[in-house]
Tab-separated table of C-alpha atoms in Angstrom:
chain	number	residue	atom	x	y	z
P	1	MET	CA	0.000	0.000	0.000
P	2	LYS	CA	0.971	3.645	-0.496
P	3	ILE	CA	0.892	5.485	2.838
P	4	ALA	CA	0.207	9.049	3.929
P	5	GLY	CA	1.486	9.424	7.511
P	6	LEU	CA	0.023	12.208	9.635
P	7	PHE	CA	1.596	13.262	12.961
P	8	ALA	CA	4.480	11.024	11.923
P	9	GLY	CA	6.804	11.781	14.852
P	10	VAL	CA	10.059	9.941	14.207
P	11	GLY	CA	8.446	7.444	11.851
P	12	GLY	CA	7.881	4.395	14.062
P	13	LEU	CA	4.575	3.542	12.412
P	14	GLU	CA	5.928	4.167	8.921
P	15	LEU	CA	9.147	2.252	9.561
P	16	GLY	CA	7.241	-0.771	10.835
P	17	LEU	CA	4.759	-0.728	7.970
P	18	ARG	CA	7.667	-0.616	5.556
P	19	GLN	CA	8.674	-4.050	6.858
P	20	GLY	CA	5.323	-5.315	5.596
P	21	GLY	CA	6.151	-4.054	2.120
P	22	HIS	CA	4.263	-0.756	2.285
P	23	GLU	CA	5.619	2.587	1.099
P	24	SER	CA	5.257	6.060	2.594
P	25	VAL	CA	4.670	8.695	-0.078
P	26	VAL	CA	3.958	11.761	2.083
P	27	LEU	CA	4.435	12.648	5.748
P	28	SER	CA	3.113	15.377	8.000
P	29	GLU	CA	5.066	16.385	11.099
P	30	VAL	CA	5.396	19.900	12.461
P	31	TRP	CA	7.790	19.665	15.446
P	32	GLU	CA	11.283	20.629	14.331
P	33	PRO	CA	13.255	17.927	16.226
P	34	ALA	CA	11.006	15.221	14.753
P	35	ARG	CA	11.243	16.835	11.318
P	36	ALA	CA	15.037	16.609	11.546
P	37	VAL	CA	14.822	12.870	12.225
P	38	LEU	CA	12.409	12.297	9.341
P	39	ALA	CA	14.573	14.361	6.983
P	40	GLU	CA	17.461	11.963	7.552
P	41	ARG	CA	15.660	8.656	8.071
P	42	PHE	CA	13.003	9.180	5.374
P	43	SER	CA	14.984	11.453	3.079
P	44	ASP	CA	13.063	10.326	0.000
P	45	VAL	CA	9.605	11.078	1.454
P	46	PRO	CA	8.319	14.692	1.429
P	47	ASN	CA	7.193	16.120	4.773
P	48	ILE	CA	4.597	18.849	4.298
P	49	GLY	CA	4.822	19.980	7.925
P	50	ASP	CA	1.576	21.295	9.373
P	51	VAL	CA	-1.312	18.954	8.559
P	52	GLU	CA	-3.456	21.981	7.783
P	53	ARG	CA	-1.350	22.498	4.675
P	54	LEU	CA	-2.379	19.120	3.288
P	55	ARG	CA	-5.578	19.925	1.388
P	56	SER	CA	-6.034	16.389	0.006
P	57	LEU	CA	-4.161	13.102	-0.173
P	58	PRO	CA	-2.080	12.084	-3.182
P	59	ALA	CA	-4.183	10.093	-5.615
P	60	ASP	CA	-2.212	6.884	-5.122
P	61	VAL	CA	-2.593	6.736	-1.316
P	62	ASP	CA	-4.245	3.523	-0.106
P	63	LEU	CA	-3.612	3.855	3.637
P	64	LEU	CA	-3.890	6.949	5.820
P	65	THR	CA	-2.082	6.623	9.160
P	66	ALA	CA	-2.176	8.929	12.171
P	67	GLY	CA	-0.585	8.577	15.573
P	68	PHE	CA	-2.454	11.721	16.531
P	69	PRO	CA	-1.315	13.699	19.610
P	70	CYS	CA	-2.196	11.988	22.872
P	71	GLN	CA	-1.578	14.803	25.374
P	72	ASP	CA	-5.285	15.441	25.913
P	73	LEU	CA	-6.087	11.729	26.179
P	74	SER	CA	-3.237	10.451	28.335
P	75	GLN	CA	-3.763	9.709	31.999
P	76	ALA	CA	-0.465	11.493	32.570
P	77	GLY	CA	-1.589	14.483	30.508
P	78	LYS	CA	-4.333	17.051	30.837
P	79	THR	CA	-7.160	14.605	30.007
P	80	ALA	CA	-9.009	17.352	28.134
P	81	GLY	CA	-10.448	14.737	25.803
P	82	ILE	CA	-10.727	14.268	22.079
P	83	ASN	CA	-11.728	17.919	21.645
P	84	GLY	CA	-8.623	19.198	23.428
P	85	ARG	CA	-6.271	21.519	21.564
P	86	LYS	CA	-3.786	18.736	20.739
P	87	SER	CA	-5.903	15.617	20.335
P	88	GLY	CA	-8.599	17.570	18.501
P	89	LEU	CA	-6.223	17.592	15.544
P	90	VAL	CA	-7.711	14.199	14.661
P	91	GLY	CA	-10.406	16.263	12.938
P	92	HIS	CA	-7.959	16.691	10.069
P	93	VAL	CA	-8.104	12.923	9.564
P	94	PHE	CA	-11.819	13.159	8.818
P	95	ARG	CA	-11.320	16.226	6.634
P	96	LEU	CA	-8.859	14.309	4.483
P	97	ILE	CA	-11.042	11.207	4.448
P	98	ASP	CA	-13.917	13.302	3.127
P	99	GLN	CA	-11.649	14.853	0.501
P	100	SER	CA	-9.872	11.709	-0.680
P	101	ARG	CA	-11.616	8.660	0.826
P	102	PRO	CA	-8.639	6.319	1.358
P	103	ARG	CA	-9.465	2.618	1.380
P	104	TRP	CA	-7.742	2.027	4.724
P	105	VAL	CA	-7.126	4.164	7.831
P	106	LEU	CA	-4.889	3.233	10.780
P	107	LEU	CA	-4.909	5.254	14.016
P	108	GLU	CA	-2.847	4.841	17.200
P	109	ASN	CA	-3.247	6.350	20.640
P	110	VAL	CA	-3.086	5.724	24.383
P	111	SER	CA	-5.322	3.057	25.901
P	112	PHE	CA	-6.694	5.553	28.440
P	113	MET	CA	-8.839	6.991	25.651
P	114	LEU	CA	-11.133	3.989	26.140
P	115	GLN	CA	-12.015	5.274	29.627
P	116	LEU	CA	-11.735	9.055	29.355
P	117	ASP	CA	-15.120	10.774	29.606
P	118	ARG	CA	-16.751	7.341	29.556
P	119	GLY	CA	-15.200	6.624	26.204
P	120	SER	CA	-16.483	9.719	24.410
P	121	ALA	CA	-13.277	9.872	22.355
P	122	MET	CA	-13.854	6.386	21.029
P	123	ASP	CA	-17.510	7.113	20.408
P	124	ARG	CA	-16.591	10.121	18.301
P	125	LEU	CA	-14.075	8.103	16.328
P	126	VAL	CA	-16.193	5.068	15.568
P	127	SER	CA	-19.341	7.070	14.857
P	128	ALA	CA	-17.451	9.201	12.357
P	129	PHE	CA	-16.162	6.152	10.525
P	130	GLU	CA	-19.527	4.409	10.567
P	131	GLU	CA	-21.193	7.496	9.098
P	132	ARG	CA	-18.668	7.380	6.275
P	133	GLY	CA	-19.303	3.715	5.485
P	134	TYR	CA	-16.182	2.185	7.031
P	135	ARG	CA	-15.953	-1.117	8.861
P	136	TRP	CA	-13.569	-0.966	11.798
P	137	ALA	CA	-11.725	-2.965	14.444
P	138	TYR	CA	-9.481	-1.930	17.280
P	139	ARG	CA	-7.331	-3.640	19.859
P	140	VAL	CA	-5.100	-2.733	22.774
P	141	VAL	CA	-1.637	-4.098	21.958
P	142	ASN	CA	1.209	-4.363	24.470
P	143	SER	CA	4.747	-3.700	23.222
P	144	LEU	CA	5.889	-6.299	25.754
P	145	ALA	CA	4.864	-8.842	23.120
P	146	PHE	CA	8.001	-7.879	21.213
P	147	LEU	CA	10.389	-6.012	23.543
P	148	PRO	CA	11.111	-5.561	27.284
P	149	GLN	CA	8.864	-2.492	27.554
P	150	ARG	CA	5.344	-2.684	28.979
P	151	ARG	CA	3.449	-0.240	26.762
P	152	GLU	CA	-0.250	-0.514	25.898
P	153	ARG	CA	-1.638	1.399	22.944
P	154	VAL	CA	-4.892	1.286	21.008
P	155	PHE	CA	-4.576	0.481	17.305
P	156	PHE	CA	-7.710	1.301	15.302
P	157	LEU	CA	-8.076	0.116	11.712
P	158	ALA	CA	-10.922	1.024	9.346
P	159	SER	CA	-11.610	0.046	5.754
P	160	THR	CA	-14.112	0.467	2.956
P	161	GLU	CA	-13.077	-2.721	1.163
P	162	GLY	CA	-11.627	-5.278	3.587
P	163	ASP	CA	-12.373	-6.547	7.062
P	164	PRO	CA	-10.053	-4.910	9.634
P	165	SER	CA	-10.778	-7.825	11.984
P	166	ASP	CA	-8.744	-10.065	9.659
P	167	VAL	CA	-5.724	-7.862	10.404
P	168	LEU	CA	-5.931	-6.786	14.044
P	169	LEU	CA	-7.968	-9.536	15.680
P	170	VAL	CA	-6.417	-12.777	14.450
P	171	ASP	CA	-3.092	-13.337	16.250
P	172	GLU	CA	-2.879	-14.203	19.934
P	173	VAL	CA	-0.335	-15.995	22.091
P	174	GLN	CA	0.112	-16.599	25.789
P	175	PRO	CA	2.994	-14.429	27.046
P	176	ARG	CA	5.822	-16.490	28.473
P	177	VAL	CA	6.316	-14.340	31.542
P	178	GLN	CA	8.416	-16.089	34.153
P	179	ALA	CA	8.673	-15.369	37.846
P	180	THR	CA	11.368	-12.818	38.641
P	181	ASP	CA	13.489	-12.115	41.686
P	182	LEU	CA	15.288	-8.919	42.714
P	183	ARG	CA	18.495	-10.948	42.991
P	184	THR	CA	18.385	-12.354	39.457
P	185	HIS	CA	16.405	-9.948	37.254
P	186	ALA	CA	16.292	-6.231	36.548
P	187	HIS	CA	13.094	-4.334	37.382
P	188	GLY	CA	11.999	-1.052	35.831
P	189	PHE	CA	10.043	1.688	37.591
P	190	TYR	CA	9.579	5.465	37.672
P	191	TRP	CA	11.549	7.167	40.425
P	192	THR	CA	9.566	10.373	39.806
P	193	GLU	CA	6.540	8.654	41.310
P	194	GLY	CA	6.289	6.819	44.589
P	195	THR	CA	3.170	7.983	46.438
P	196	ARG	CA	0.496	6.758	44.033
P	197	GLY	CA	2.308	4.288	41.816
P	198	LEU	CA	5.615	3.084	40.425
P	199	GLY	CA	4.869	1.719	37.001
P	200	TRP	CA	6.725	-1.345	38.280
P	201	GLY	CA	7.893	-3.749	35.568
P	202	PRO	CA	9.523	-7.129	36.272
P	203	ASP	CA	12.251	-7.814	33.690
P	204	CYS	CA	11.056	-4.841	31.654
P	205	VAL	CA	10.707	-1.078	31.819
P	206	PRO	CA	7.353	0.637	32.260
P	207	THR	CA	5.985	2.758	29.429
P	208	LEU	CA	8.600	5.163	28.128
P	209	LYS	CA	7.182	8.667	28.584
P	210	ASN	CA	7.532	11.674	26.348
P	211	GLY	CA	9.332	13.864	28.882
P	212	SER	CA	8.454	17.496	28.259
P	213	THR	CA	8.494	19.921	25.372
P	214	VAL	CA	10.914	22.151	27.296
P	215	GLY	CA	13.502	19.414	27.168
P	216	ILE	CA	13.185	17.731	30.559
P	217	PRO	CA	13.837	14.009	29.977
P	218	SER	CA	11.719	11.366	31.681
P	219	PRO	CA	13.688	8.110	31.698
P	220	PRO	CA	12.612	5.250	33.953
P	221	ALA	CA	14.869	3.800	36.609
P	222	ILE	CA	16.106	0.218	36.503
P	223	LEU	CA	16.988	-1.739	39.630
P	224	LEU	CA	19.739	-4.128	38.585
P	225	PRO	CA	20.302	-7.500	40.258
P	226	ASN	CA	23.518	-6.182	41.873
P	227	GLY	CA	21.504	-3.514	43.695
P	228	GLU	CA	22.434	-0.496	41.573
P	229	ILE	CA	19.642	1.779	40.382
P	230	VAL	CA	20.357	3.256	36.970
P	231	THR	CA	18.626	5.152	34.203
P	232	PRO	CA	19.137	3.839	30.665
P	233	ASP	CA	21.057	5.577	27.926
P	234	ILE	CA	18.865	7.209	25.257
P	235	ARG	CA	20.239	4.719	22.729
P	236	ASP	CA	18.850	1.839	24.766
P	237	ALA	CA	15.548	3.709	25.071
P	238	GLU	CA	15.457	3.833	21.273
P	239	ARG	CA	16.118	0.099	21.166
P	240	LEU	CA	13.317	-0.470	23.698
P	241	GLN	CA	11.016	1.060	21.075
P	242	GLY	CA	12.452	-1.140	18.345
P	243	PHE	CA	14.608	1.495	16.650
P	244	ARG	CA	18.292	1.148	16.009
P	245	ALA	CA	20.548	3.063	18.383
P	246	ASP	CA	20.867	6.788	17.602
P	247	TRP	CA	17.732	6.827	15.437
P	248	THR	CA	16.768	10.204	16.970
P	249	LYS	CA	20.294	11.668	16.960
P	250	PRO	CA	19.487	14.140	14.136
P	251	ALA	CA	17.136	15.941	16.549
P	252	ALA	CA	20.094	17.126	18.630
P	253	ALA	CA	21.237	19.316	15.721
P	254	VAL	CA	18.109	21.498	15.900
P	255	GLY	CA	17.241	21.472	19.605
P	256	ARG	CA	18.227	20.195	23.011
P	257	ALA	CA	19.624	16.690	23.084
P	258	SER	CA	17.092	15.864	25.806
P	259	PHE	CA	14.293	16.356	23.266
P	260	ARG	CA	15.209	12.857	22.106
P	261	TRP	CA	13.432	11.458	25.187
P	262	SER	CA	10.216	13.219	24.156
P	263	LEU	CA	10.549	11.890	20.626
P	264	ILE	CA	11.085	8.309	21.706
P	265	GLY	CA	8.361	8.501	24.360
P	266	ASN	CA	5.866	9.696	21.744
P	267	ALA	CA	6.889	7.120	19.159
P	268	VAL	CA	4.997	4.054	17.975
P	269	THR	CA	6.836	0.828	18.810
P	270	ARG	CA	8.292	-0.324	15.503
P	271	PRO	CA	7.747	-4.122	15.868
P	272	VAL	CA	4.053	-3.574	16.661
P	273	ALA	CA	3.690	-1.554	13.473
P	274	ALA	CA	5.632	-4.231	11.589
P	275	TRP	CA	3.191	-6.917	12.760
P	276	ILE	CA	0.268	-4.822	11.512
P	277	GLY	CA	2.054	-4.136	8.236
P	278	LYS	CA	2.639	-7.818	7.584
P	279	ARG	CA	-0.981	-8.662	8.390
P	280	LEU	CA	-2.156	-5.929	6.025
P	281	THR	CA	-0.116	-7.624	3.316
P	282	LYS	CA	-1.345	-11.090	4.238
P	283	PRO	CA	-4.615	-10.996	6.249
P	284	SER	CA	-5.781	-14.056	8.143
P	285	ARG	CA	-9.396	-15.018	8.931
P	286	PHE	CA	-11.177	-13.658	12.005
P	287	ASP	CA	-12.722	-16.295	14.249
P	288	PRO	CA	-16.308	-15.165	15.023
P	289	SER	CA	-16.303	-17.304	18.179
P	290	ARG	CA	-14.298	-14.472	19.724
P	291	ASP	CA	-17.337	-12.194	19.445
P	292	SER	CA	-19.475	-11.369	22.450
P	293	ALA	CA	-22.860	-9.703	22.566
P	294	ALA	CA	-23.329	-6.343	20.917
P	295	PHE	CA	-22.520	-3.262	22.982
P	296	THR	CA	-23.720	0.329	22.849
P	297	GLY	CA	-20.498	2.200	23.604
P	298	VAL	CA	-21.218	3.142	27.232
P	299	ARG	CA	-18.276	0.935	28.271
P	300	TRP	CA	-15.546	0.433	25.717
P	301	PRO	CA	-13.785	-2.964	25.792
P	302	ARG	CA	-10.116	-3.517	25.066
P	303	ALA	CA	-10.905	-4.979	21.661
P	304	ALA	CA	-13.971	-4.580	19.452
P	305	ARG	CA	-15.160	-4.508	15.856
P	306	PHE	CA	-17.932	-3.215	13.625
P	307	ASP	CA	-19.027	-5.524	10.808
P	308	GLY	CA	-21.111	-2.923	8.988
P	309	GLU	CA	-24.164	-3.468	11.169
P	310	THR	CA	-23.237	-4.199	14.786
P	311	ARG	CA	-20.557	-3.214	17.287
P	312	ARG	CA	-19.229	-6.243	19.157
P	313	GLU	CA	-16.693	-6.764	21.897
P	314	VAL	CA	-13.962	-9.210	20.931
P	315	HIS	CA	-12.242	-11.533	23.380
P	316	ILE	CA	-8.549	-11.351	22.578
P	317	SER	CA	-5.489	-10.423	24.617
P	318	ALA	CA	-3.014	-7.591	24.133
P	319	PHE	CA	-0.381	-10.065	22.915
P	320	PRO	CA	-0.386	-10.917	19.187
P	321	ALA	CA	3.043	-12.512	19.632
P	322	TRP	CA	5.722	-13.240	22.202
P	323	LYS	CA	9.206	-12.679	20.850
P	324	THR	CA	12.174	-14.209	22.621
P	325	ARG	CA	14.345	-11.576	24.245
P	326	PRO	CA	17.293	-11.591	26.677
P	327	PRO	CA	16.779	-10.525	30.299
P	328	LEU	CA	16.523	-6.755	30.634
P	329	GLN	CA	19.974	-6.359	32.178
P	330	GLU	CA	21.456	-8.163	29.162
P	331	PHE	CA	19.292	-6.287	26.656
P	332	LEU	CA	20.902	-2.988	27.687
P	333	LYS	CA	23.991	-2.323	25.551
P	334	TYR	CA	25.068	1.163	26.582
P	335	GLN	CA	26.501	2.463	29.844
P	336	PRO	CA	23.607	3.556	32.045
P	337	THR	CA	23.732	6.396	34.570
P	338	LEU	CA	23.520	5.855	38.301
P	339	LEU	CA	20.423	7.428	39.813
P	340	SER	CA	21.797	10.449	41.660
P	341	GLU	CA	21.902	10.986	45.404
P	342	ARG	CA	19.321	13.768	45.197
P	343	ALA	CA	16.932	11.752	43.028
P	344	THR	CA	17.312	8.635	45.172
P	345	ALA	CA	16.838	10.516	48.447
P	346	GLY	CA	13.692	12.213	47.164
P	347	PHE	CA	12.267	8.966	45.879
P	348	LEU	CA	13.068	7.117	49.106
P	349	SER	CA	11.354	9.834	51.138
P	350	ARG	CA	8.204	9.479	49.044
P	351	ILE	CA	7.993	5.699	49.170
P	352	GLU	CA	8.600	5.636	52.929
P	353	LYS	CA	5.548	7.880	53.392
P	354	SER	CA	3.481	5.990	50.821
P	355	SER	CA	0.809	3.435	51.636
P	356	LEU	CA	1.691	1.471	48.509
P	357	ARG	CA	2.788	-2.117	48.904
P	358	PHE	CA	6.241	-2.801	47.481
P	359	VAL	CA	8.048	-5.959	46.471
P	360	PRO	CA	9.863	-7.353	49.531
P	361	GLY	CA	13.413	-6.042	49.614
P	362	PHE	CA	12.790	-3.089	47.270
P	363	LYS	CA	12.962	-0.322	49.892
P	364	GLU	CA	16.101	-1.871	51.361
P	365	ARG	CA	17.767	-1.793	47.955
P	366	VAL	CA	16.812	1.850	47.465
P	367	ARG	CA	18.379	2.703	50.838
P	368	SER	CA	21.479	0.716	49.937
P	369	HIS	CA	21.775	2.500	46.616
P	370	LEU	CA	21.493	5.858	48.387
P	371	ASP	CA	24.424	4.900	50.648
P	372	HIS	CA	26.278	3.778	47.543
P	373	VAL	CA	25.919	7.021	45.576
P	374	ARG	CA	26.687	9.141	48.635
P	375	ALA	CA	30.068	7.421	48.816
P	376	ILE	CA	30.904	8.136	45.186
P	377	ASP	CA	32.577	11.394	44.202
P	378	ARG	CA	33.376	10.292	40.685
P	379	PHE	CA	33.428	7.286	38.384
P	380	VAL	CA	36.363	4.928	38.852
P	381	ASP	CA	38.458	4.345	35.719
P	382	GLY	CA	35.557	5.607	33.619
P	383	ARG	CA	33.314	2.756	34.750
P	384	LEU	CA	30.399	2.585	37.132
P	385	PRO	CA	31.486	1.329	40.549
P	386	ARG	CA	29.830	-1.963	41.350
P	387	LEU	CA	27.589	-2.691	44.324
P	388	ASP	CA	27.156	-6.114	45.833
P	389	ALA	CA	23.449	-6.336	46.720
P	390	ALA	CA	24.176	-8.978	49.315
P	391	GLU	CA	26.272	-6.598	51.390
């Protein structure tokens, strides 16, 4: 298929779809750091910038994609809803559909949109597609199916000619998640939290966040089996999204280097997009036994479809695959940074006052790490000093 990619970011959706044999012919991305990445990584694809400048789609476009801004839909954002200043930009998707009527449309956004305002965002989306004669299917997919990052996103596919259920709702596996132990596996969490939640992830990192538009990075922390608490290098964060290391490096030439964290936090996980791209090329056959009773849209399930007449919940997990991967501590290739004394002390203070229940031994390791970093004035021989968790 020929693709028009709106709100393209750093091209995660487009890069993954390319693996399925599809070709991007036009992109739309307005933020300068992301534009710099696209200019180098998709040098042969024109980027028209502001989506408002795109009056209609090129005649050969088969698939319109849009990872439209999630700031107004995210639980971590302003939760202003689908009509918020950022997320309301999805209206341009419908404008272009009305102008050009592409055969396929693929949207991506945060899973919280299923709950926000009792699902009004989803109701607006599906109603708009139904009014235009599209069949649709959507599914929450977890990036953990492919990589050691727990990241749930909604993928919504609509079509005027095919059945989106044959693409999104056909693959399912049981994740091979094994029991972990603080002594043998790394565990990811967010040190910026601690009173209401951690985003705790055994043998994985929690959802990579977009940081801030003023350049404040938001990397997770990782508790290593030896007791050290580190934050990953940006190149490993890129790899945790399925990009090659330094994919976002061109952004540093036009803005703060820390903008790269926002770019990677906003990105679509490449292997998820690749799975969709391959299924678009070679659809399977939806099993109608997965259907449940029709629903009205008051409560939006984690997977559903519209067959042209009825909306139905679909029983399917967030795991279309389970790719073999090394333990998190072995997945990391680049030198991480020790969580600083100030950051550790602040986090420890918050969790000691919190009513949250923590994994046995976690608080003790945080205290031990704090003692560790307080004793360090500098790196030794250019390498991170080691900490024996048993001591």
